[in-house]
PDB file of C-alpha atoms and ligand atoms in Angstrom:
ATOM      1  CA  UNK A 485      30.330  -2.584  -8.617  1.00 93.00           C
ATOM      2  CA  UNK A 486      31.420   0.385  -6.395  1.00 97.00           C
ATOM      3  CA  UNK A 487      30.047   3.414  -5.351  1.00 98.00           C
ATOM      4  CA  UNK A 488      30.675   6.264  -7.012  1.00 98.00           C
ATOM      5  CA  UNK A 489      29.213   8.683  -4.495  1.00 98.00           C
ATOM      6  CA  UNK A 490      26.282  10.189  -2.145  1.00 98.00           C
ATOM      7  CA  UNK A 491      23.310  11.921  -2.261  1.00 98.00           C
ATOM      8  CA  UNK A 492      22.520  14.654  -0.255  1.00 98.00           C
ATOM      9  CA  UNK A 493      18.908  15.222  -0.367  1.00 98.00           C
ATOM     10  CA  UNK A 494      16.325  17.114   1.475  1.00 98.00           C
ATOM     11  CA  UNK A 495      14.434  14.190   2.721  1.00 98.00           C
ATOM     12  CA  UNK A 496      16.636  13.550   5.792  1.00 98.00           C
ATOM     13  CA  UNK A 497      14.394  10.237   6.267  1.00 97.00           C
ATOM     14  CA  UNK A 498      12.162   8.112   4.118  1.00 95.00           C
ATOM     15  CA  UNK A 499       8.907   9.123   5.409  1.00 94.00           C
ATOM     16  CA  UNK A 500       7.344  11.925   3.485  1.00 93.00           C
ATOM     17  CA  UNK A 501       9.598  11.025   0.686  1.00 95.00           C
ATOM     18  CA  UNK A 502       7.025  11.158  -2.825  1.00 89.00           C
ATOM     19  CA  UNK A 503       6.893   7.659  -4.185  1.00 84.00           C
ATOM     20  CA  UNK A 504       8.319   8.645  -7.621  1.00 85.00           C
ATOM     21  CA  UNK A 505      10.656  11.538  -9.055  1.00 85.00           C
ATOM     22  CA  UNK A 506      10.030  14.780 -10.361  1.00 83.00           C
ATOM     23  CA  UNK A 507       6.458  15.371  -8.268  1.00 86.00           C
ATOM     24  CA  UNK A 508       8.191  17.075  -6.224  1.00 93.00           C
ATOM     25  CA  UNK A 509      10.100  19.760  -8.272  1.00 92.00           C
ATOM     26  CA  UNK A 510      11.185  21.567  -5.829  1.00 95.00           C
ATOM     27  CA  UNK A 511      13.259  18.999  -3.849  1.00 97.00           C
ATOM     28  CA  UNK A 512      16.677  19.873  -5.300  1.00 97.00           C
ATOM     29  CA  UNK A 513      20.099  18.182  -3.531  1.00 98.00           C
ATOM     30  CA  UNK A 514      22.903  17.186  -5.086  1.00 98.00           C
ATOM     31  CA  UNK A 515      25.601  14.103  -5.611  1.00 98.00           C
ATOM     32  CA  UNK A 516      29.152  14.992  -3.963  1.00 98.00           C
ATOM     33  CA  UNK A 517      31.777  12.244  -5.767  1.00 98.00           C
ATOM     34  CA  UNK A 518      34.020   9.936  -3.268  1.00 98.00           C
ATOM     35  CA  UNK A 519      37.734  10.980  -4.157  1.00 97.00           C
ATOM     36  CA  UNK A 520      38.348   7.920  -6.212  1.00 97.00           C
ATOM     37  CA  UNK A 521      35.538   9.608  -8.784  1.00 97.00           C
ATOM     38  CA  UNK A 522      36.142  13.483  -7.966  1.00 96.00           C
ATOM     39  CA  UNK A 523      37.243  13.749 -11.564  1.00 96.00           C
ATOM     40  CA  UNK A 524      35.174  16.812 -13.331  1.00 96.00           C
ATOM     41  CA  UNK A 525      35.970  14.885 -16.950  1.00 97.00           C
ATOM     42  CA  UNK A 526      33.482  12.322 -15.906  1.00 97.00           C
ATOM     43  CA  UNK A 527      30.792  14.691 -16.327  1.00 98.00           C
ATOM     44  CA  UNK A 528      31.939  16.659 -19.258  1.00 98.00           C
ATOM     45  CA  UNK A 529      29.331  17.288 -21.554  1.00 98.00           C
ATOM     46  CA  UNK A 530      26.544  16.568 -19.115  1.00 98.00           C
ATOM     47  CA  UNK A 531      24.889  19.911 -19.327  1.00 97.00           C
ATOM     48  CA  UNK A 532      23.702  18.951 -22.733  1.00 98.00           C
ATOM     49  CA  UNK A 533      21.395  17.102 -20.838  1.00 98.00           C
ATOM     50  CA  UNK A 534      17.921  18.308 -18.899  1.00 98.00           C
ATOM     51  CA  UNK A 535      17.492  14.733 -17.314  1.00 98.00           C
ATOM     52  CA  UNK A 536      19.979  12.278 -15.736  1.00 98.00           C
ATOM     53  CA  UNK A 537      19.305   8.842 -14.907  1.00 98.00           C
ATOM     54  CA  UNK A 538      20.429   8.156 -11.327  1.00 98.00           C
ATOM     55  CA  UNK A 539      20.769   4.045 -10.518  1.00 98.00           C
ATOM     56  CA  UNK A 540      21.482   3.740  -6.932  1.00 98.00           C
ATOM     57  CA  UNK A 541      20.993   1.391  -3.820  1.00 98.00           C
ATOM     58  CA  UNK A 542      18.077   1.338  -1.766  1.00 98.00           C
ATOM     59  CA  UNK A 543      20.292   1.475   1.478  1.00 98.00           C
ATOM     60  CA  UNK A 544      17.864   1.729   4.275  1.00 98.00           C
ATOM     61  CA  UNK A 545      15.483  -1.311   3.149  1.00 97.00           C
ATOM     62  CA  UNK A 546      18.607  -3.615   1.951  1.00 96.00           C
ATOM     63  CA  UNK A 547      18.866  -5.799   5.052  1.00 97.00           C
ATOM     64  CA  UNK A 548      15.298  -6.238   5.198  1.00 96.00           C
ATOM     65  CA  UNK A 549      15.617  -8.563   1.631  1.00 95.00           C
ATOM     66  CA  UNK A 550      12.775  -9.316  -0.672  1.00 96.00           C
ATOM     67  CA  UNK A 551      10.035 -11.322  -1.189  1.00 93.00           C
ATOM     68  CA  UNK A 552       8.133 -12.626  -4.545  1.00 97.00           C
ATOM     69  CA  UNK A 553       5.060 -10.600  -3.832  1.00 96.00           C
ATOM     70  CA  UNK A 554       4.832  -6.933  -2.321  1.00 94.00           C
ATOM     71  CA  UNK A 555       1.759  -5.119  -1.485  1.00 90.00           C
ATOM     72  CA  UNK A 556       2.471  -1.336  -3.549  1.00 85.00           C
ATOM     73  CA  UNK A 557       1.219   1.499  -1.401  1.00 80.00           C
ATOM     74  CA  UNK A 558       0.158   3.458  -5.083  1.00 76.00           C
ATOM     75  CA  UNK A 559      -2.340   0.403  -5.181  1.00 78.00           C
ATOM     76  CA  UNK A 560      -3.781   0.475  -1.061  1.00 78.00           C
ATOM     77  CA  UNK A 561      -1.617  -1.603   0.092  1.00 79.00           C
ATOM     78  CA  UNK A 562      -3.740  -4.751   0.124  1.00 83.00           C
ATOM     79  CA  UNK A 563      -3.336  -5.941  -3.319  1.00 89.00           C
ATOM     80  CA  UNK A 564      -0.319  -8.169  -3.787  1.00 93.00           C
ATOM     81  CA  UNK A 565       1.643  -8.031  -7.015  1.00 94.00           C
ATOM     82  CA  UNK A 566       5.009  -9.698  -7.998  1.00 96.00           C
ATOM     83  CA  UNK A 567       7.730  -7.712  -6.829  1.00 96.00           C
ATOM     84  CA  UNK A 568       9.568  -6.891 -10.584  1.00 96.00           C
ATOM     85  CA  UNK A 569       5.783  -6.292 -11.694  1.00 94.00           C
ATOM     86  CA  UNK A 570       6.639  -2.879  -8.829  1.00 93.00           C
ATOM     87  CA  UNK A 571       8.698  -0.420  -7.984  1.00 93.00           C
ATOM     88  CA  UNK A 572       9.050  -1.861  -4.885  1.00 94.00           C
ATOM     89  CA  UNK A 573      12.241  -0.641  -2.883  1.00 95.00           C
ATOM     90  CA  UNK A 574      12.205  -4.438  -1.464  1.00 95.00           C
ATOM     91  CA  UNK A 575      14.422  -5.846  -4.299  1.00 97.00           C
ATOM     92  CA  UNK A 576      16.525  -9.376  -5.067  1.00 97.00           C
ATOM     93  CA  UNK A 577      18.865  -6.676  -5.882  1.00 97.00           C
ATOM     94  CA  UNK A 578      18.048  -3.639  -4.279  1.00 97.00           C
ATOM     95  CA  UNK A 579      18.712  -1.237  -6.856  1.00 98.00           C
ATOM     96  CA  UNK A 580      16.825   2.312  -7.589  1.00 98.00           C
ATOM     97  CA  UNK A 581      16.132   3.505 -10.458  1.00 97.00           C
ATOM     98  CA  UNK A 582      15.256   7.518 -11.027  1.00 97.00           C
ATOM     99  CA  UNK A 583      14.896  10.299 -13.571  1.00 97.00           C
ATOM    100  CA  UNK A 584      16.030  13.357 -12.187  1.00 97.00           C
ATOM    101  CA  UNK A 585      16.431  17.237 -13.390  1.00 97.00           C
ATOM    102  CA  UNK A 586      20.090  18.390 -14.220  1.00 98.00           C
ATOM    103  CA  UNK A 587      20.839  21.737 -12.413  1.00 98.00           C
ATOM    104  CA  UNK A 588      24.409  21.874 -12.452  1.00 98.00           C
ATOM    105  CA  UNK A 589      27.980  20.981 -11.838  1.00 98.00           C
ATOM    106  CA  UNK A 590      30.293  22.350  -9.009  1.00 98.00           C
ATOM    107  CA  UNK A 591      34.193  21.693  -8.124  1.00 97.00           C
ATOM    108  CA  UNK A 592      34.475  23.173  -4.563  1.00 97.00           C
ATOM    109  CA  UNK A 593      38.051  24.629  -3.807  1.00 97.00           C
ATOM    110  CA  UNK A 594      38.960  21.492  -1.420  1.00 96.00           C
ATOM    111  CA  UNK A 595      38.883  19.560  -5.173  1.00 95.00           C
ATOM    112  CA  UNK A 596      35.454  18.400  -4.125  1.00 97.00           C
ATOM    113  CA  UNK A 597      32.773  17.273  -7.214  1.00 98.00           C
ATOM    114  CA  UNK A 598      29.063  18.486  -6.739  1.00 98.00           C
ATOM    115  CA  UNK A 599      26.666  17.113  -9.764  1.00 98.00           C
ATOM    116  CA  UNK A 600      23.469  18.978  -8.841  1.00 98.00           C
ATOM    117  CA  UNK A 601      19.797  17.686  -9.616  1.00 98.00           C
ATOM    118  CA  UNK A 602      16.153  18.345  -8.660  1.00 97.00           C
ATOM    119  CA  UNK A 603      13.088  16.649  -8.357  1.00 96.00           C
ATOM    120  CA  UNK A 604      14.925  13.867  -6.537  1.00 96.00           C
ATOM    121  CA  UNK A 605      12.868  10.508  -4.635  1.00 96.00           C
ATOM    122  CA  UNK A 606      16.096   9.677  -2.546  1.00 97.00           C
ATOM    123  CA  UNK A 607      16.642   9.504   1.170  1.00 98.00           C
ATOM    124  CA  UNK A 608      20.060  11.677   2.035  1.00 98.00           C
ATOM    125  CA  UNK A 609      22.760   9.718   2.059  1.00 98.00           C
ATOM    126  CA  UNK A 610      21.901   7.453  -1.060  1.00 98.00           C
ATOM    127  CA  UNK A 611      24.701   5.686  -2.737  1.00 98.00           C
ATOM    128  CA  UNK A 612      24.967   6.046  -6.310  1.00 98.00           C
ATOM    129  CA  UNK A 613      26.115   3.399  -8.401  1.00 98.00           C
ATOM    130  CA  UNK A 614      26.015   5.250 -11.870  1.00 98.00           C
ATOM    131  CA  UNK A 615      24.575   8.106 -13.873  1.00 98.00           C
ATOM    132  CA  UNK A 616      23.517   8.585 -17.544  1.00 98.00           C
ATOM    133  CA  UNK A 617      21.675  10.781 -19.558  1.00 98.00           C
ATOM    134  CA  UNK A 618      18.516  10.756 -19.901  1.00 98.00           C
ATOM    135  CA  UNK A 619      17.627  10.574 -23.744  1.00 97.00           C
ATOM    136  CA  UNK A 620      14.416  11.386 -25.600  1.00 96.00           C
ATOM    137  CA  UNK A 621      14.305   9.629 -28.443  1.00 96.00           C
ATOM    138  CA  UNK A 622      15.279   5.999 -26.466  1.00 96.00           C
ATOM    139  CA  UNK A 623      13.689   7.072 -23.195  1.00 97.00           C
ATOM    140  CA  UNK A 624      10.017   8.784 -24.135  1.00 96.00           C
ATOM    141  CA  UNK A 625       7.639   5.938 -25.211  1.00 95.00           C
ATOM    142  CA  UNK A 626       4.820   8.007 -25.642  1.00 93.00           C
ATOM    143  CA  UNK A 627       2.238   5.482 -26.403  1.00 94.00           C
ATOM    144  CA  UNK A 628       3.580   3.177 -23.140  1.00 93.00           C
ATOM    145  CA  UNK A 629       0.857   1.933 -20.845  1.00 92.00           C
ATOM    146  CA  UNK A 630       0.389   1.117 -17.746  1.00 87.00           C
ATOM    147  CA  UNK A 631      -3.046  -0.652 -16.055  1.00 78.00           C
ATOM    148  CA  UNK A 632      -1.612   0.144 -12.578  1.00 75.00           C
ATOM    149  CA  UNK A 633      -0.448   3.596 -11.367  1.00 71.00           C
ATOM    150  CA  UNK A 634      -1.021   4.811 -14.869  1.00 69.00           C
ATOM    151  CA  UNK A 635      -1.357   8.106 -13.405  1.00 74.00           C
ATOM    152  CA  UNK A 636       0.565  10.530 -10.803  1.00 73.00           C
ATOM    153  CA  UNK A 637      -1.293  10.714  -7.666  1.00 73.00           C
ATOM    154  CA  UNK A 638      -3.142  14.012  -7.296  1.00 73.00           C
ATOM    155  CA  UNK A 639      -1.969  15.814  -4.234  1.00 69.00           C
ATOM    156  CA  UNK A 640      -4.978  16.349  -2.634  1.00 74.00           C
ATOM    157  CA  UNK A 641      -3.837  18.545   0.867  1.00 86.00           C
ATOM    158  CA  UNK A 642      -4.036  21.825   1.145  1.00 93.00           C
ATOM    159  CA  UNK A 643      -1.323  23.090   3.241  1.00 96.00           C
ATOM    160  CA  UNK A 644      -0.888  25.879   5.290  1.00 97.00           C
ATOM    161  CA  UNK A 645       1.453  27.189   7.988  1.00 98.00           C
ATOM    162  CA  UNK A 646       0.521  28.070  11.454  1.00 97.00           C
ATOM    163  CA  UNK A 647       0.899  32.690  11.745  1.00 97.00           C
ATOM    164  CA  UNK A 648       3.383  32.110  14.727  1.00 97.00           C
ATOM    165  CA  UNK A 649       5.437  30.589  11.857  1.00 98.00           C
ATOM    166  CA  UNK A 650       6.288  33.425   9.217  1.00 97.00           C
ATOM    167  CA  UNK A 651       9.115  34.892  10.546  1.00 97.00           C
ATOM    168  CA  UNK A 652      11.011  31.359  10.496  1.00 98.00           C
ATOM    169  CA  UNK A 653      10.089  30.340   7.020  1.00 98.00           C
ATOM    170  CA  UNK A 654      11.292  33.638   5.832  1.00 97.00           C
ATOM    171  CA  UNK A 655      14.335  32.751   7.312  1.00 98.00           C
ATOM    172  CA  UNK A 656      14.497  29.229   5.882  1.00 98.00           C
ATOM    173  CA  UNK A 657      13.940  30.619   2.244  1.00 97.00           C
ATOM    174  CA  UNK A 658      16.912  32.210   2.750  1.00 97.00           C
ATOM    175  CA  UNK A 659      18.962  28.949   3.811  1.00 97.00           C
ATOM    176  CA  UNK A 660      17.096  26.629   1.247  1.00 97.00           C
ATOM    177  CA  UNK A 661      15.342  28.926  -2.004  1.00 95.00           C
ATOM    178  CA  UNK A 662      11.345  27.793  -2.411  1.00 97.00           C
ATOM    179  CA  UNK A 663      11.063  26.444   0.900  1.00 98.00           C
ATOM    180  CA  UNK A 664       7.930  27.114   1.485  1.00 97.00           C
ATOM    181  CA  UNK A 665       7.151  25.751  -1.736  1.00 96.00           C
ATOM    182  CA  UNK A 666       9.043  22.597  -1.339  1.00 97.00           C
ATOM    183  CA  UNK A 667       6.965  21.834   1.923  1.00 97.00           C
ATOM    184  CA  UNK A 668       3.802  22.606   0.096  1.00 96.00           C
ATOM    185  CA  UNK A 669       4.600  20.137  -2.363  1.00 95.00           C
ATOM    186  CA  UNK A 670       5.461  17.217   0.052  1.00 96.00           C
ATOM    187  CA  UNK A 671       2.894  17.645   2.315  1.00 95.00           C
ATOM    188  CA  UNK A 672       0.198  18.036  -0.348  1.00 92.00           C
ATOM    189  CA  UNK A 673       0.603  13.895  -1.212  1.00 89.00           C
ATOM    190  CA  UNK A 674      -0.228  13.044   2.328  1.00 89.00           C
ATOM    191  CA  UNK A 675       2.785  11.023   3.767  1.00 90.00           C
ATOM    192  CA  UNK A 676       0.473   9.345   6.186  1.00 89.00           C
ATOM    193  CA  UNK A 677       0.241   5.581   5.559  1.00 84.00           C
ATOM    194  CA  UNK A 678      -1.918   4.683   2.959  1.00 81.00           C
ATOM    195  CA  UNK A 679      -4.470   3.389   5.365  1.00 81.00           C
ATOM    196  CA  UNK A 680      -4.704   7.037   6.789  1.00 84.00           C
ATOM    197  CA  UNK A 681      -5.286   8.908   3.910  1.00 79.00           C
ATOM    198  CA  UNK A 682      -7.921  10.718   3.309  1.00 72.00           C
ATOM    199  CA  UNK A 683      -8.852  10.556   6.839  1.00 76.00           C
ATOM    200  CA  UNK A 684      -8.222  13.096   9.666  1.00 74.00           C
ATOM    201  CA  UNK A 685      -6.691  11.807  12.802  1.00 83.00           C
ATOM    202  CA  UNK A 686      -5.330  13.877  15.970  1.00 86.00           C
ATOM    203  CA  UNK A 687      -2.227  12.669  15.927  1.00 93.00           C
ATOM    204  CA  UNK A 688       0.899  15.281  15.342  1.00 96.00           C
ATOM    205  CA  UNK A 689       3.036  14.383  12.832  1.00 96.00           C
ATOM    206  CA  UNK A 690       6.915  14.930  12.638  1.00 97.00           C
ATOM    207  CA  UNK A 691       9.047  14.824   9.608  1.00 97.00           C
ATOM    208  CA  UNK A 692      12.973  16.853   8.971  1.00 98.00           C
ATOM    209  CA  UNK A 693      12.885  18.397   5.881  1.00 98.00           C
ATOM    210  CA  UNK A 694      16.101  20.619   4.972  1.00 98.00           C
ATOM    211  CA  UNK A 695      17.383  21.593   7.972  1.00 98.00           C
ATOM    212  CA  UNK A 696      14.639  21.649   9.735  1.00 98.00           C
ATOM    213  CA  UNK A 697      12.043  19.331  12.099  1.00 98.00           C
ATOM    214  CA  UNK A 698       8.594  20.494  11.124  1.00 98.00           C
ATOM    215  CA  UNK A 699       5.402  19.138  12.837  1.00 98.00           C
ATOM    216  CA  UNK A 700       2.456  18.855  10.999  1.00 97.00           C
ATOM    217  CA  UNK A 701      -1.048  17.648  11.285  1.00 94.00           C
ATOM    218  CA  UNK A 702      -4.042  16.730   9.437  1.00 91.00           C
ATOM    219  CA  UNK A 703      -7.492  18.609   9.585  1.00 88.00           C
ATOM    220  CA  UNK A 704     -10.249  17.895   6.714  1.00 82.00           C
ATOM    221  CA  UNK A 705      -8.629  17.915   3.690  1.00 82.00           C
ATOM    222  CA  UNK A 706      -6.054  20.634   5.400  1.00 90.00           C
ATOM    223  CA  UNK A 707      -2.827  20.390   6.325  1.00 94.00           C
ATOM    224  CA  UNK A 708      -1.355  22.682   9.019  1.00 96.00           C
ATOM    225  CA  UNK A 709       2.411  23.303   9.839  1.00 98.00           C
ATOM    226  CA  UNK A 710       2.815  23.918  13.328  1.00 98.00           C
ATOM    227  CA  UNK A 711       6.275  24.242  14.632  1.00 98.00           C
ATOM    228  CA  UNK A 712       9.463  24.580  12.279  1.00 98.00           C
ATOM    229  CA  UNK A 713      12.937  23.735  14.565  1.00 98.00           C
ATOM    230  CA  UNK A 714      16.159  23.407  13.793  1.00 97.00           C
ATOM    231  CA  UNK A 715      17.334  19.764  13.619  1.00 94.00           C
TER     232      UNK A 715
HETATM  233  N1  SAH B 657      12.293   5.988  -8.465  1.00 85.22           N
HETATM  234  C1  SAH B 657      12.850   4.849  -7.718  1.00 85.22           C
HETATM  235  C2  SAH B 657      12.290   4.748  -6.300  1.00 85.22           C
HETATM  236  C3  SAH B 657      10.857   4.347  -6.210  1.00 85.22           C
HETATM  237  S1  SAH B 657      10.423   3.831  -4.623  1.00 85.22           S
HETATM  238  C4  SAH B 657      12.591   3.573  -8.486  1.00 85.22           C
HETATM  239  O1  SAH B 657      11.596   3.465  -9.177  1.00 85.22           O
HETATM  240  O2  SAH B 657      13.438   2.673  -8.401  1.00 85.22           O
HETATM  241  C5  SAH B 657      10.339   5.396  -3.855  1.00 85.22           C
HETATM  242  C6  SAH B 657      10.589   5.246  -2.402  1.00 85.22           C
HETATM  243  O3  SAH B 657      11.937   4.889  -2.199  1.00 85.22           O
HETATM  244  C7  SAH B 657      10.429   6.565  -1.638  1.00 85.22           C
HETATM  245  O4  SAH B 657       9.130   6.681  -1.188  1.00 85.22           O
HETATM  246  C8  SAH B 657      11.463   6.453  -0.526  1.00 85.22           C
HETATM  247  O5  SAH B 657      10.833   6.246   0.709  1.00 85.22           O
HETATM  248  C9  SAH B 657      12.288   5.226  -0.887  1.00 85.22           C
HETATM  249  N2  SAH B 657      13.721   5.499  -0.844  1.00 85.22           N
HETATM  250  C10 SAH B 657      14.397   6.551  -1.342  1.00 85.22           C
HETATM  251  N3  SAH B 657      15.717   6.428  -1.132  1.00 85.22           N
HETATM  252  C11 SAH B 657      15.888   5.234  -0.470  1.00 85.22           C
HETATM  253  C12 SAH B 657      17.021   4.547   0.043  1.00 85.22           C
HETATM  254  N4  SAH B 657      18.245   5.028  -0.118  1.00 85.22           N
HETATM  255  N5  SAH B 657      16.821   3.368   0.685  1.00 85.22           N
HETATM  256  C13 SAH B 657      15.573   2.862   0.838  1.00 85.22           C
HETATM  257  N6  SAH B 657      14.459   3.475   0.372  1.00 85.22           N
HETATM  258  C14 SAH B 657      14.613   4.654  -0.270  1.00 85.22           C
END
């Protein structure tokens, strides 16, 4: 198998990342081609589609191999279930599996290929192994089930941004459009450890986002932004 190319994603590292695609709607990045697949007639036809299936590798947990039973954060963390009963990043074969939003395609001037996509789960820098379309008649089992994580969490932070900070994120809506938004969205789920959640602590948090290094921390069932820098 080879890599076909590389995500670049807002999530600049895994923390704060949501735990699925598409709850996070605003995350948009894109998939820039190595040269060996910079051919625009691979993707011809694609914008026939709303949704893509993206299959890539789980890069930054690969070394750390796999065992039979994980313990999924969605359920605590201290219930142990087989790892292909999961969507576990800690794989036999650690391969990702996501359904993204199609935005659209781009050829930059230096014969470059963009495929651009929202909603995205994936750390920047993801390898991508392969893409297909994502196709509602095959793909949307309405009456499927599911016992465990049968629905979305419910982002339960409300999120708000230190004053001192307005003139910045008017600056980074420019750079990066629903910014504000974006970081509303992610910091809604709680990225704390599972352990943590729902729990206030004194502790300031740190995550890059975009472009930017924002620190964060949780109050009540609030959570305040207080310092946007550039990374
Ligand atoms: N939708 C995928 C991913 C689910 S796991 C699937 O079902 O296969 C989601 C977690 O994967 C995120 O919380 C993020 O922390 C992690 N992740 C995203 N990209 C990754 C990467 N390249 N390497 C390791 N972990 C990654």
């Amino acid at each position: 198998m080879q890599i076909i190319g590389h995500v670049s994603s807002p999530y600049k590292e895994k923390f704060s990342i949501p735990r699925q695609p598409n709850l996070v709607q605003h995350a948009k990045g894109y998939i820039e081609f190595l040269p060996d697949f910079s051919d625009i007639d691979m993707l011809c036809g694609i914008e026939a589609y709303s949704h893509l299936w993206l299959v890539f590798i789980f890069h930054q947990t690969a070394e750390q191999g796999w065992k039979a039973k994980v313990r999924p954060q969605r359920l605590g963390g201290n219930k142990k279930m087989g790892v292909l009963a999961t969507r576990s990043t800690f794989r036999p074969n650690p391969i990702g599996l996501s359904c993204v939003a199609f935005d659209k395609v781009e050829k930059l001037k230096n014969g470059k290929v963009r495929l651009h996509i929202e909603g995205l789960d994936l750390v920047d820098g993801t390898p991508i192994v392969d893409i297909k379309p994502y196709v509602p008649y095959a793909d949307v089992i309405s009456q499927a089930t599911s016992a465990f994580a049968a629905e979305a969490p419910v982002s339960k932070m409300n999120v708000e941004f230190a004053e001192a900070l307005t003139d910045k994120l008017v600056i980074c809506e420019q750079k990066y459009s629903n910014f504000k938004q974006f970081v509303i969205q992610v910091l809604a789920q709680d990225p704390r450890p599972v352990y943590k959640q729902g729990k206030a602590d004194n502790k300031m948090y740190g995550v890059k986002l975009v472009y930017w290094n924002l620190q964060f921390k949780i109050e009540g069932d609030k959570c305040m932004v207080y310092s946007i820098e550039d990374i």
